[in-house]
Short mmCIF file of C-alpha atoms and ligand atoms in Angstrom, two decimals:
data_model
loop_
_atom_site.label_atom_id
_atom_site.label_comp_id
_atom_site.label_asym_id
_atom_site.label_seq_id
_atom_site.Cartn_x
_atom_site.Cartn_y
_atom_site.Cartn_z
CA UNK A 1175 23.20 14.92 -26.20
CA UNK A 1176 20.67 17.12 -24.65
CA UNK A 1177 20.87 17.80 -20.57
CA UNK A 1178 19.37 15.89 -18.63
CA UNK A 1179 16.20 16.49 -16.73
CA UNK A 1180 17.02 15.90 -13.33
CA UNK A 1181 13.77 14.21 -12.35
CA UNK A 1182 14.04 11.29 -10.38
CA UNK A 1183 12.29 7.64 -11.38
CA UNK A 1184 9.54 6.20 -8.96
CA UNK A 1185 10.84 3.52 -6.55
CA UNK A 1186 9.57 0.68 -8.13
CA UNK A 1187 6.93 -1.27 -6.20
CA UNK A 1188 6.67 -4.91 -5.63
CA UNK A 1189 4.31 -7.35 -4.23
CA UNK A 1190 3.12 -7.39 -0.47
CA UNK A 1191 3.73 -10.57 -0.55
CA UNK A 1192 2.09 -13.13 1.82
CA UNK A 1193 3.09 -11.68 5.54
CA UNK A 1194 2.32 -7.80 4.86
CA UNK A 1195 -0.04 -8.58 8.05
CA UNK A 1196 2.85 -9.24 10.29
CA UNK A 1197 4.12 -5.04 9.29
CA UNK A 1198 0.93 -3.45 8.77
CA UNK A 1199 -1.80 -5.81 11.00
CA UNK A 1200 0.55 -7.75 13.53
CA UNK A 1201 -2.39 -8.78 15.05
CA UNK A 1202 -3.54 -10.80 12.21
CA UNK A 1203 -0.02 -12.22 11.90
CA UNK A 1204 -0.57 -14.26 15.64
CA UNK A 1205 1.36 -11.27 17.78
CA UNK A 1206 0.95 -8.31 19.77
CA UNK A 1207 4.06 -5.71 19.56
CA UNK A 1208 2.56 -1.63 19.29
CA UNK A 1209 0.75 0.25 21.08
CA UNK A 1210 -2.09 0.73 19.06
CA UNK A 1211 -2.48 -0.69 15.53
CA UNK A 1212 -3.56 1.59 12.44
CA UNK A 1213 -6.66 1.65 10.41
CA UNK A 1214 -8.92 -0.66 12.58
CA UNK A 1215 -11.43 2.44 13.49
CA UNK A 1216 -11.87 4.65 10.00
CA UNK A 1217 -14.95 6.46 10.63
CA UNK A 1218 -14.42 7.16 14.91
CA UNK A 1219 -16.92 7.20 17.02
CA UNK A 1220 -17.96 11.15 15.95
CA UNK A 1221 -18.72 11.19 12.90
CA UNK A 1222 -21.98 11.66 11.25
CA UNK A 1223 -23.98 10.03 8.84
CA UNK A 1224 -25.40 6.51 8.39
CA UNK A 1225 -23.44 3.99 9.91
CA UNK A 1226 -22.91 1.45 7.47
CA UNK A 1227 -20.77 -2.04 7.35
CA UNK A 1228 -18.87 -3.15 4.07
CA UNK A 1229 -18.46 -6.68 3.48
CA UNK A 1230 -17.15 -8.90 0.62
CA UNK A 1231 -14.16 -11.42 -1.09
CA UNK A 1232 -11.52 -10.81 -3.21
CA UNK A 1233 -11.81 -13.63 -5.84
CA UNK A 1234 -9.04 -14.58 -7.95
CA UNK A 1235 -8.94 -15.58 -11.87
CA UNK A 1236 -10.04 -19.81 -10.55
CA UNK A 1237 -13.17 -18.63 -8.90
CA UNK A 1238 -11.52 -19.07 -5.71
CA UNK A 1239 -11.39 -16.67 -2.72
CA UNK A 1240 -7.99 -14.94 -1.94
CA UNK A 1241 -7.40 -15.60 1.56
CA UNK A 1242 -4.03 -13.34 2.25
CA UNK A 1243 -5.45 -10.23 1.05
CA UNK A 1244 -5.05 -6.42 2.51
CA UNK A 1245 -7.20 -3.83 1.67
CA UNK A 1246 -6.84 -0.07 2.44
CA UNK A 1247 -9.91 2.02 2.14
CA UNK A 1248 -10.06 5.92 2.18
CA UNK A 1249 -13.26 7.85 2.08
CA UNK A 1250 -14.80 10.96 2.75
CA UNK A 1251 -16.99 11.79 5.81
CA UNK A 1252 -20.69 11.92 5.49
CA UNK A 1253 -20.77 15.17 4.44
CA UNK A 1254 -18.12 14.92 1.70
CA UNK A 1255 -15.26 15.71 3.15
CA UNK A 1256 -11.74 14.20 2.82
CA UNK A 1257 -9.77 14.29 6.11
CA UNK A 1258 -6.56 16.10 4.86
CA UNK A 1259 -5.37 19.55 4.53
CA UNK A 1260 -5.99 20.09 0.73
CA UNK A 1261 -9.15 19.18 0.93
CA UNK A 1262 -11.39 22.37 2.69
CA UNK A 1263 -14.07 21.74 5.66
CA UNK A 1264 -13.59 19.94 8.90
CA UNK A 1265 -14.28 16.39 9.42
CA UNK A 1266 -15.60 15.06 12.83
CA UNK A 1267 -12.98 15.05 15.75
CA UNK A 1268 -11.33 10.81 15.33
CA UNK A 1269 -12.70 10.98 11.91
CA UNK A 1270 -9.35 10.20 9.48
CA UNK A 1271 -11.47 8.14 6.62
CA UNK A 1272 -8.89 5.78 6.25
CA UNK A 1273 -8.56 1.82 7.69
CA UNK A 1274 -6.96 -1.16 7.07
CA UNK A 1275 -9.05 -4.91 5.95
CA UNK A 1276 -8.02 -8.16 6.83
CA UNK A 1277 -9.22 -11.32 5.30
CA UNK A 1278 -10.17 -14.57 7.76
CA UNK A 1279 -7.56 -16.35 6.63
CA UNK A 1280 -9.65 -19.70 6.27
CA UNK A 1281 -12.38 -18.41 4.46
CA UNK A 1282 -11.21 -14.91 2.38
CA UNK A 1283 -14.43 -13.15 3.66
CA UNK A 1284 -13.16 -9.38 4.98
CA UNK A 1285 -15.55 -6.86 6.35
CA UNK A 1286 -15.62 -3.31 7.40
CA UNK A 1287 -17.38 -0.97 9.43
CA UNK A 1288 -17.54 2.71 8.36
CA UNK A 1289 -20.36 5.74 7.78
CA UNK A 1290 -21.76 6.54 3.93
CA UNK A 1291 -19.32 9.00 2.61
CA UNK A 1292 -21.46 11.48 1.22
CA UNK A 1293 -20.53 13.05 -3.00
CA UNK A 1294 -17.26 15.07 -3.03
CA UNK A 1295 -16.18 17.45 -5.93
CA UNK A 1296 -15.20 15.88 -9.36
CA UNK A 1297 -12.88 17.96 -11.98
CA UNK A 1298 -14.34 21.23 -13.51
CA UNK A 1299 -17.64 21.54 -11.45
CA UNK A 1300 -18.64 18.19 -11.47
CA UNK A 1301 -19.55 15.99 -8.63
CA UNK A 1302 -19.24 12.52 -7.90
CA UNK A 1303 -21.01 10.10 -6.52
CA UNK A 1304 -20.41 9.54 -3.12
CA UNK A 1305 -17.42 6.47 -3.03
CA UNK A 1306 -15.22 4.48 -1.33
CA UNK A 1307 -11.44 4.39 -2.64
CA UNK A 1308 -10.25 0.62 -2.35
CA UNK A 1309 -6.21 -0.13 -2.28
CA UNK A 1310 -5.79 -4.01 -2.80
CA UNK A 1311 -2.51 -5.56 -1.86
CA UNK A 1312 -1.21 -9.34 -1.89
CA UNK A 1313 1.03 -11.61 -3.06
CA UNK A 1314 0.66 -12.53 -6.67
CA UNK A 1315 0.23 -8.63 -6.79
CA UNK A 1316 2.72 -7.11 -8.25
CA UNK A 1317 1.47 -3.34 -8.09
CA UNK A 1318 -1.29 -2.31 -5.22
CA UNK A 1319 -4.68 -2.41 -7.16
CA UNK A 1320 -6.82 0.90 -7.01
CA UNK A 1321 -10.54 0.56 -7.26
CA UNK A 1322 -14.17 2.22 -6.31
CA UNK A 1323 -16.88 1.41 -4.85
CA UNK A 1324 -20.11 2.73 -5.31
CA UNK A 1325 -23.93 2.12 -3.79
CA UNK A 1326 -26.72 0.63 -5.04
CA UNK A 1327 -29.49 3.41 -3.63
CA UNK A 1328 -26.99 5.89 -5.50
CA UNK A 1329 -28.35 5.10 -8.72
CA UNK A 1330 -29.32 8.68 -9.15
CA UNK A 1331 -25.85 10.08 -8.54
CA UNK A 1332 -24.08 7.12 -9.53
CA UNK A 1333 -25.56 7.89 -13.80
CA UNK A 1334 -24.03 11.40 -13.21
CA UNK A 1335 -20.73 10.24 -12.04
CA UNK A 1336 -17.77 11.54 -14.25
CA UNK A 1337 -15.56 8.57 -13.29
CA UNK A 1338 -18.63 5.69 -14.05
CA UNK A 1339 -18.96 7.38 -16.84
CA UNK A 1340 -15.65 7.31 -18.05
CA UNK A 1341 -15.76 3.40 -18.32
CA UNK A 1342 -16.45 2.57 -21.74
CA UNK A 1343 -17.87 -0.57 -21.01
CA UNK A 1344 -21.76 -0.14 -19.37
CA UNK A 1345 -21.63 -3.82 -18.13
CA UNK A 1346 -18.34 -3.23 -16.12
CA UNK A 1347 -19.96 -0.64 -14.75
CA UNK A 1348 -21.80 -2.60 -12.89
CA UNK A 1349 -18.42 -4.32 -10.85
CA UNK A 1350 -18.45 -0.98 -8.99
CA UNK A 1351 -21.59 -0.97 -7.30
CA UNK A 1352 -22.13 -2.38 -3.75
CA UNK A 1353 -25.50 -4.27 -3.16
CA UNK A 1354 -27.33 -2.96 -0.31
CA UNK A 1355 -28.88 -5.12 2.25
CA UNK A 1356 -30.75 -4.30 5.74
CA UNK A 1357 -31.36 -7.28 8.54
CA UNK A 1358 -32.23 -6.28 12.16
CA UNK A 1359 -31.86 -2.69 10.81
CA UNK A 1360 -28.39 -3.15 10.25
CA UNK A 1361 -26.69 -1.85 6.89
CA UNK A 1362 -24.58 -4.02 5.09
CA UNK A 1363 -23.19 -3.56 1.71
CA UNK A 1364 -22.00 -6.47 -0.24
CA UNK A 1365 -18.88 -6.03 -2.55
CA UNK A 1366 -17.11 -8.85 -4.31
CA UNK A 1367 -13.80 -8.20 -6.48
CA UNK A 1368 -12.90 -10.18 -9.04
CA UNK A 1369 -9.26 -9.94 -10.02
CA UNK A 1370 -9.67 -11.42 -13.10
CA UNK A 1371 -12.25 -13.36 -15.70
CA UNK A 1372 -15.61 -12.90 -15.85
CA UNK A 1373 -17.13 -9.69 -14.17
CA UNK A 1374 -13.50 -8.79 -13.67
CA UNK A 1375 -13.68 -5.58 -11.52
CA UNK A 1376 -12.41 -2.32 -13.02
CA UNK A 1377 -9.44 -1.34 -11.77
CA UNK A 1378 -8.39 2.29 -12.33
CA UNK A 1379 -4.48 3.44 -12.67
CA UNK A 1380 -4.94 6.79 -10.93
CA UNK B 991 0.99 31.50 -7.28
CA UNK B 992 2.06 27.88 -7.79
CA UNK B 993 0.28 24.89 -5.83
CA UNK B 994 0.93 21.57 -6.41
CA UNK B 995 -1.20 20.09 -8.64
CA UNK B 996 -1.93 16.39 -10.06
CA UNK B 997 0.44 13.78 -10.06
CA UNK B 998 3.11 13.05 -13.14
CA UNK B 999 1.36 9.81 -14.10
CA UNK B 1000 2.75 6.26 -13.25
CA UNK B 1001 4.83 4.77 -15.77
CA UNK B 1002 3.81 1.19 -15.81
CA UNK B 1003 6.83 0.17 -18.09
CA UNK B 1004 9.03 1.18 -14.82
CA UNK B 1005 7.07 -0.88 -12.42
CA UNK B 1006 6.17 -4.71 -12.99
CA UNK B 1007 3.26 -6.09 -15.26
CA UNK B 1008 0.37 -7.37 -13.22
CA UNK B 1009 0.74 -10.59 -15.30
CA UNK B 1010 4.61 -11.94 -14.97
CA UNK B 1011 4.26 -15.90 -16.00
CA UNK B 1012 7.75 -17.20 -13.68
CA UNK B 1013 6.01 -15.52 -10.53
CA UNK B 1014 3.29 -17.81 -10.36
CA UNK B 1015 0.98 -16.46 -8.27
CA UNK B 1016 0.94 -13.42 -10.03
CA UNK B 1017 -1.44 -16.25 -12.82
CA UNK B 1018 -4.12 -15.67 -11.18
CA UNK B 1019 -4.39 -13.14 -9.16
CA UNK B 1020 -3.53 -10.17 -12.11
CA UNK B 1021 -6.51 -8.64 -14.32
CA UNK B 1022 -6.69 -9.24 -18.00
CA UNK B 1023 -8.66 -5.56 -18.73
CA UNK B 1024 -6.88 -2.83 -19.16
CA UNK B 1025 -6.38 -0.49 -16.16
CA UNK B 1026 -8.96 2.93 -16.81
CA UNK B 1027 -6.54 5.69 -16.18
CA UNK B 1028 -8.02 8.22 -14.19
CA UNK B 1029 -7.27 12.06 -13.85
CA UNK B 1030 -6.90 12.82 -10.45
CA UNK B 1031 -9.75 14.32 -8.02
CA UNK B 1032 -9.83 14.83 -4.58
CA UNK B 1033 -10.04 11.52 -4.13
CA UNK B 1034 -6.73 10.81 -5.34
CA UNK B 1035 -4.73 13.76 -4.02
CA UNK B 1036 -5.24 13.35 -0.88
CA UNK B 1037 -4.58 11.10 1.58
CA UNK B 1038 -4.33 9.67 5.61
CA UNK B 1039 -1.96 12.05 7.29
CA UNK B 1040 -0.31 10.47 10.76
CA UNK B 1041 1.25 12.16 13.23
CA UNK B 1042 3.57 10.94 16.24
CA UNK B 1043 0.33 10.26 18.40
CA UNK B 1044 -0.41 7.36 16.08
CA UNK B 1045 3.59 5.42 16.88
CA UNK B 1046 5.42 5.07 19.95
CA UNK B 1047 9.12 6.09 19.64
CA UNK B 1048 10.91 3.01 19.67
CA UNK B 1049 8.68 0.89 17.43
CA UNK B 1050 11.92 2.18 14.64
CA UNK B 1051 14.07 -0.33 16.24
CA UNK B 1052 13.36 -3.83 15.88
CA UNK B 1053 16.28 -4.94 17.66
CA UNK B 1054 14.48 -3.85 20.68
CA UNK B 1055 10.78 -3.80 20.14
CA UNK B 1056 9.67 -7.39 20.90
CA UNK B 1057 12.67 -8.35 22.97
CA UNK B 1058 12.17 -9.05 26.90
CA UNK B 1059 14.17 -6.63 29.25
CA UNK B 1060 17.53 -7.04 28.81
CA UNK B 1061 17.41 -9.10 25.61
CA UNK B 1062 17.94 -8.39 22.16
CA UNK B 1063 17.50 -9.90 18.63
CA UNK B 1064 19.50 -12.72 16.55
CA UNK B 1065 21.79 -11.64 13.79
CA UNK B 1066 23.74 -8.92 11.92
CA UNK B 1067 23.07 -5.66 13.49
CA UNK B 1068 21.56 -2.98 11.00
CA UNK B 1069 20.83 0.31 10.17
CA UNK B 1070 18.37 0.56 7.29
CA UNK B 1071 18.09 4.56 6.71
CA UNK B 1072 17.68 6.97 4.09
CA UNK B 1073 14.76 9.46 2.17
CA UNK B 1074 11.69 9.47 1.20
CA UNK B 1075 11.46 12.41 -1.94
CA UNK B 1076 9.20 13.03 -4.66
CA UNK B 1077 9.98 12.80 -8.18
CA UNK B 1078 10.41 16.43 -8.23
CA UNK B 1079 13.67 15.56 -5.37
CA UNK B 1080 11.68 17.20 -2.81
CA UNK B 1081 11.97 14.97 0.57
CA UNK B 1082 8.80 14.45 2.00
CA UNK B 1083 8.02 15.37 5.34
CA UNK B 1084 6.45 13.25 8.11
CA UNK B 1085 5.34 10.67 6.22
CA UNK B 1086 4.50 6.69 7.47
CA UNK B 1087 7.26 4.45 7.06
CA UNK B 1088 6.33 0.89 7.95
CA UNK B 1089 8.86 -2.31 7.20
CA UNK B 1090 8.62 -6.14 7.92
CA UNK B 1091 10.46 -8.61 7.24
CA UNK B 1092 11.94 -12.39 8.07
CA UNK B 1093 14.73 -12.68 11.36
CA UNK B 1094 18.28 -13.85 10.72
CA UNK B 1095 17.08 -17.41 10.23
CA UNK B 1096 14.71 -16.46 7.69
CA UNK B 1097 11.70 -17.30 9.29
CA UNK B 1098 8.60 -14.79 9.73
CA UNK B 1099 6.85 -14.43 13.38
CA UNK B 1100 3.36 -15.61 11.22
CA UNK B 1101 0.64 -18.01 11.67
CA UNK B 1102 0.68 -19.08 8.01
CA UNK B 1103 4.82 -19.33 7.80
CA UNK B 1104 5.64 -23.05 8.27
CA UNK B 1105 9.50 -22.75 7.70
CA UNK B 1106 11.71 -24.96 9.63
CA UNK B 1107 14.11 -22.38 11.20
CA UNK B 1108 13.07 -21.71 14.34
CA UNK B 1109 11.23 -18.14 15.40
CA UNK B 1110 13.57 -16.18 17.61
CA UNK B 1111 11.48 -15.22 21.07
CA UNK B 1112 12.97 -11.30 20.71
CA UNK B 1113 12.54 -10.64 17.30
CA UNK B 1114 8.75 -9.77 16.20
CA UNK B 1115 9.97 -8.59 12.67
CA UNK B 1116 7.50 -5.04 11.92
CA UNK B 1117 8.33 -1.64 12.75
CA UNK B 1118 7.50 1.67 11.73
CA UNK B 1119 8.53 5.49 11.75
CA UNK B 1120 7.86 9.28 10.38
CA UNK B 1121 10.12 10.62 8.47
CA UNK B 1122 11.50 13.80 9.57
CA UNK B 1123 11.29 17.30 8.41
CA UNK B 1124 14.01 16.52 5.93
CA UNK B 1125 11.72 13.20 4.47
CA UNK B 1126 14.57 11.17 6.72
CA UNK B 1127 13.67 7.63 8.44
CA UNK B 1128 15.84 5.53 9.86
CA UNK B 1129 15.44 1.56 11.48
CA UNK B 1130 17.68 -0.44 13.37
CA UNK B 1131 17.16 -3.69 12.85
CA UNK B 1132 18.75 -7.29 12.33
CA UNK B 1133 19.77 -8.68 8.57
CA UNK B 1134 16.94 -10.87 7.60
CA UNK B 1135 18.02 -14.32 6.28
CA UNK B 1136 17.03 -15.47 2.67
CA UNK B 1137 14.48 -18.34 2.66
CA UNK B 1138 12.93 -21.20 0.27
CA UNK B 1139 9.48 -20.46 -1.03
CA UNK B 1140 7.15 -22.47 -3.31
CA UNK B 1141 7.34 -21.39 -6.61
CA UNK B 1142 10.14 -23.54 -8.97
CA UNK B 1143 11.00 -25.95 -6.23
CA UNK B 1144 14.19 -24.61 -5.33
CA UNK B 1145 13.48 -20.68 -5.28
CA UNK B 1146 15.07 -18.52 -2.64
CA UNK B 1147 13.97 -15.37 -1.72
CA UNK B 1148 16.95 -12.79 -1.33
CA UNK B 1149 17.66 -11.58 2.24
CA UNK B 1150 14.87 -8.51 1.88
CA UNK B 1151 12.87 -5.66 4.31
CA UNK B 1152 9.15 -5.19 3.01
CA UNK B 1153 8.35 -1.31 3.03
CA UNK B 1154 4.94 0.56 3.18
CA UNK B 1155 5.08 4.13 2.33
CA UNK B 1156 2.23 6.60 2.13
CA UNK B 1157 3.33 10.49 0.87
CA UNK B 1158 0.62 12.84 1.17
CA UNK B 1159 -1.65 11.10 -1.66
CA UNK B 1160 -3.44 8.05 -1.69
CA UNK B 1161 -2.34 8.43 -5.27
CA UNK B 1162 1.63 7.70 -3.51
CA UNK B 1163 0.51 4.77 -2.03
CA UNK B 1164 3.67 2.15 -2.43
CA UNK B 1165 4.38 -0.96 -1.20
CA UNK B 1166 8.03 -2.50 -1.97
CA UNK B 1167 11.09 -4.65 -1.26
CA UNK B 1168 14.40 -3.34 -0.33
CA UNK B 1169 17.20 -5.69 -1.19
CA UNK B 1170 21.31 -5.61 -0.45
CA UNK B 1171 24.03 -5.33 -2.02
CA UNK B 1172 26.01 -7.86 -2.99
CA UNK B 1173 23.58 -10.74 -3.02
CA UNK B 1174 23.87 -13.29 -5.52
CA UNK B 1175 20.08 -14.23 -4.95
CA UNK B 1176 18.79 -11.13 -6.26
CA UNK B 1177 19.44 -11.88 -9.99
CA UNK B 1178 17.75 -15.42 -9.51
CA UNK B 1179 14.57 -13.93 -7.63
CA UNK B 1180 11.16 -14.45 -9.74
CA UNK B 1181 9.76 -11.74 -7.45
CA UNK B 1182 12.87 -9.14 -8.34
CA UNK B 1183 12.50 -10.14 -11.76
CA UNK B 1184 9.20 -9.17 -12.35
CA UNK B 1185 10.39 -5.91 -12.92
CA UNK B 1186 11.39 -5.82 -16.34
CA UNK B 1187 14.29 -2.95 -16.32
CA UNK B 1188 17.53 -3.87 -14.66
CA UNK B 1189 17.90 -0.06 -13.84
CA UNK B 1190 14.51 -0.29 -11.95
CA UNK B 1191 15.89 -2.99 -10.03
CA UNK B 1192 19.18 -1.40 -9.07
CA UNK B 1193 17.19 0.90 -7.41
CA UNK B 1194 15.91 -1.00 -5.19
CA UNK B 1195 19.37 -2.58 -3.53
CA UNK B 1196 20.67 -0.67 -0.88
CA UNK B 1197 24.50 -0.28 -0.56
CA UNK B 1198 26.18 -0.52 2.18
CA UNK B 1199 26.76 2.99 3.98
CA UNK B 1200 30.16 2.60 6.14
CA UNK B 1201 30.03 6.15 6.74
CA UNK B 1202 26.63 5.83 8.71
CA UNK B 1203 27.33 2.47 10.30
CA UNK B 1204 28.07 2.81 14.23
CA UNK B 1205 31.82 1.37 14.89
CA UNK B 1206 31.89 -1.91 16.90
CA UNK B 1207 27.97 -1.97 16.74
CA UNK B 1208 25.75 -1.90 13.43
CA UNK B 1209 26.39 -2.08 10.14
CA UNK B 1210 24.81 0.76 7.59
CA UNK B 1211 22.56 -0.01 4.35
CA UNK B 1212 21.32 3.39 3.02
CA UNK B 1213 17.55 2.85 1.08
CA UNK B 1214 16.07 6.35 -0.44
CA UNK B 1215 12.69 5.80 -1.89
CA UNK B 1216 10.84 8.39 -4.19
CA UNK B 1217 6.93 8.58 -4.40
CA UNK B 1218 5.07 9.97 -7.34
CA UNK B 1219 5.67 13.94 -7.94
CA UNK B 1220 3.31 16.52 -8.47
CA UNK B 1221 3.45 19.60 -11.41
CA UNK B 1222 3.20 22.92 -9.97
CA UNK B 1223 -0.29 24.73 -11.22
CA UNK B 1224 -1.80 28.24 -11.19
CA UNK B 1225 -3.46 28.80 -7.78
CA UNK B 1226 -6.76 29.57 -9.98
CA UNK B 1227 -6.54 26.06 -11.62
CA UNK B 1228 -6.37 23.89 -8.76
CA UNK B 1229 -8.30 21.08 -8.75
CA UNK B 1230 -10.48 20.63 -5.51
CA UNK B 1231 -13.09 22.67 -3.99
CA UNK B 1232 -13.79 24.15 -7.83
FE1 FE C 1399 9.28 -11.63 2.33
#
């Protein structure tokens, strides 16, 4: 026998199962306990850019909405910029880019409010479009699901995008984009995912 | 100079299938198309970092943190405690550690848990931490109680603690279920058993630790958890900024 490489294994993950609210959003769950909850306010009240809101279901492989879902987002500000020490520039003082989505647990709809992350670097010189990293967990999901989303009035940016591009598959491209809609001259994008069947939404395994 | 650099890649025969027919809500709710792996970007290495203005120091101890003055949770006293490393065994630092979980009875403080043992008025069931310099966390909690759910009609879920962990990456993100040893409901669990490799399952049953239990007070269950390593790179190949 060889040695042994002393690397250690990945703790295995398993499902969120359906009370992740009551550790991560106890104020979804039906109770107040900390002193301030995490990932309500991603974008602060700083930060540049055009305020936008994010809104959509999470629709499982019957058609039906998924009603005990919890999505984490992460994005860059504005101006492209990740807030985190490997990434260089400054981001807007409150601005951390990251939050936390709950469904309404009687109808599945979630929503977010955020700014338009503007393009950020892509490998060897590239650039990519400017997107929103979605984290999906929820019971019946066994590993957290990773996808993007992109924006319609991107279309430019979005045909140059290394990781679009990457996706064999020019219809599933199309799971990734946001539709854009303005009422009252408010911003709202609308972004469905579809865990499974038709128009399933690409997932990536990052 | 040496930086860390991308992330070893997941290996999906370690963790569970999307698709795992005896956990059935796993039917429906897993995709059919293949996963698109992805090198990593910025967008990918990094991450939310959290610092102790986000937590309030006792929201480790559950025991304590929903319990009126002078009152204290139902059940089996606890320590749940270990580290959080990387793949490379290097702990990691100062990192989110978030856990939830059913009381003594069984029964989750939830709108949309319907169980018939009763909720116990000083046990809210969530609490959170930052590791340490050394990637150490550490809970006090009770013993959660095992309890029926709906998918055979006679499945019991293992006494378990739900864990969030972040690492430095969004790329790290994990979500997962710490069992104990000992059990005799872990080997019937649909949700355990979605993981196909009984040594991936071992790992996550924490032994008992009588060395770090406190005499005449707690009992000790020591849980390390390891995120998703990085290789080391050339400073001149590093990946962001370019
Ligand atoms: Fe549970």
């Amino acid at each position: 026998m060889a040695q042994s490489l002393d690397y250690l294994k990945e703790t295995p993950s398993q499902t969120a199962g359906p009370y992740v609210h009551i550790g991560l959003a106890p104020g979804a769950a039906g109770f107040d306990i900390y002193g301030q909850e995490l990932g309500w306010d991603i974008a602060g009240p700083n930060a540049q850019g055009e305020r936008i809101r994010v809104e959509g279901l999470v629709i499982d492989g019957t058609g039906s909405p998924v009603k005990d879902v919890l999505l984490e987002v992460w994005q860059a500000n504005a101006a492209g910029i990740y807030a985190h020490p490997e990434h260089p520039g400054a981001v807007e003082d409150g601005f951390r880019g990251w939050g936390r989505v709950i469904t309404d647990f009687a109808t599945g709809e979630w929503g977010f409010d955020t700014v338009k992350p503007g393009a950020v670097p892509g490998r060897n010189g590239t650039v990519q479009a400017p997107h929103i990293n979605l984290w999906i967990v929820a019971r019946g999901i066994n590993v957290g699901l990773n996808t993007r989303l992109y924006f319609e009035d991107e279309a430019e940016a979005n045909a140059a995008d290394p990781v679009i591009n990457m996706i064999e598959w020019e219809n599933r491209r199309q799971t990734l984009i946001a539709r854009r809609n303005e009422t009252d001259g408010k911003v709202v994008y609308r972004f469905d995912i579809r865990l499974q069947g038709e128009n399933e939404t690409v997932f990536f395994d990052i | 100079m040496l930086k860390p650099g991308e992330f070893y890649q997941r290996d999906r025969e370690w963790h569970p299938p999307a698709y795992v027919h005896n956990y059935k809500t796993s039917v429906a709710r897993s995709p059919r198309q293949a996963l698109i792996s992805l090198e990593n970007t910025v967008s990918e290495i990094t991450g939310p970092v959290f610092g102790h203005g986000d937590i309030d120091a006792g929201d480790n101890d559950l025991i304590y943190n929903y319990a009126k003055s002078g009152e204290s949770a139902i059940g089996e006293r606890i320590i749940l405690h270990g580290r959080v490393l990387d793949e490379n065994g290097r702990p990691l630092p100062h990192t989110l550690v978030e856990i939830w979980q059913a009381n003594a009875g069984g029964r989750y403080r939830h709108k949309k848990d319907t169980y018939l043992a009763p909720i116990d008025p000083n046990f809210g069931g969530c609490g959170r931490t930052l590791t340490d310099e050394n990637g150490y966390y550490y809970f006090r909690t009770v013993k959660p109680g095992a309890y029926p759910w709906r998918n055979w009609v006679n499945n019991w879920r293992p006494a378990h603690i739900h864990m969030s962990i972040f690492g430095t990456a969004f790329a790290q993100r994990l979500i997962t279920q710490c069992y104990f040893e000992g059990d005799p409901l872990i080997a019937k669990c649909p949700i355990v058993n979605t993981i196909p490799d009984p040594a991936a399952i071992d790992r996550l049953i924490a032994p008992l630790d009588l060395n770090a239990t406190i005499p005449l007070d707690s009992i000790a269950y020591r849980f390390d958890v390891v995120l998703r390593g990085r290789r080391s790179t050339l400073f001149e190949n590093r990946l962001e900024g370019n």
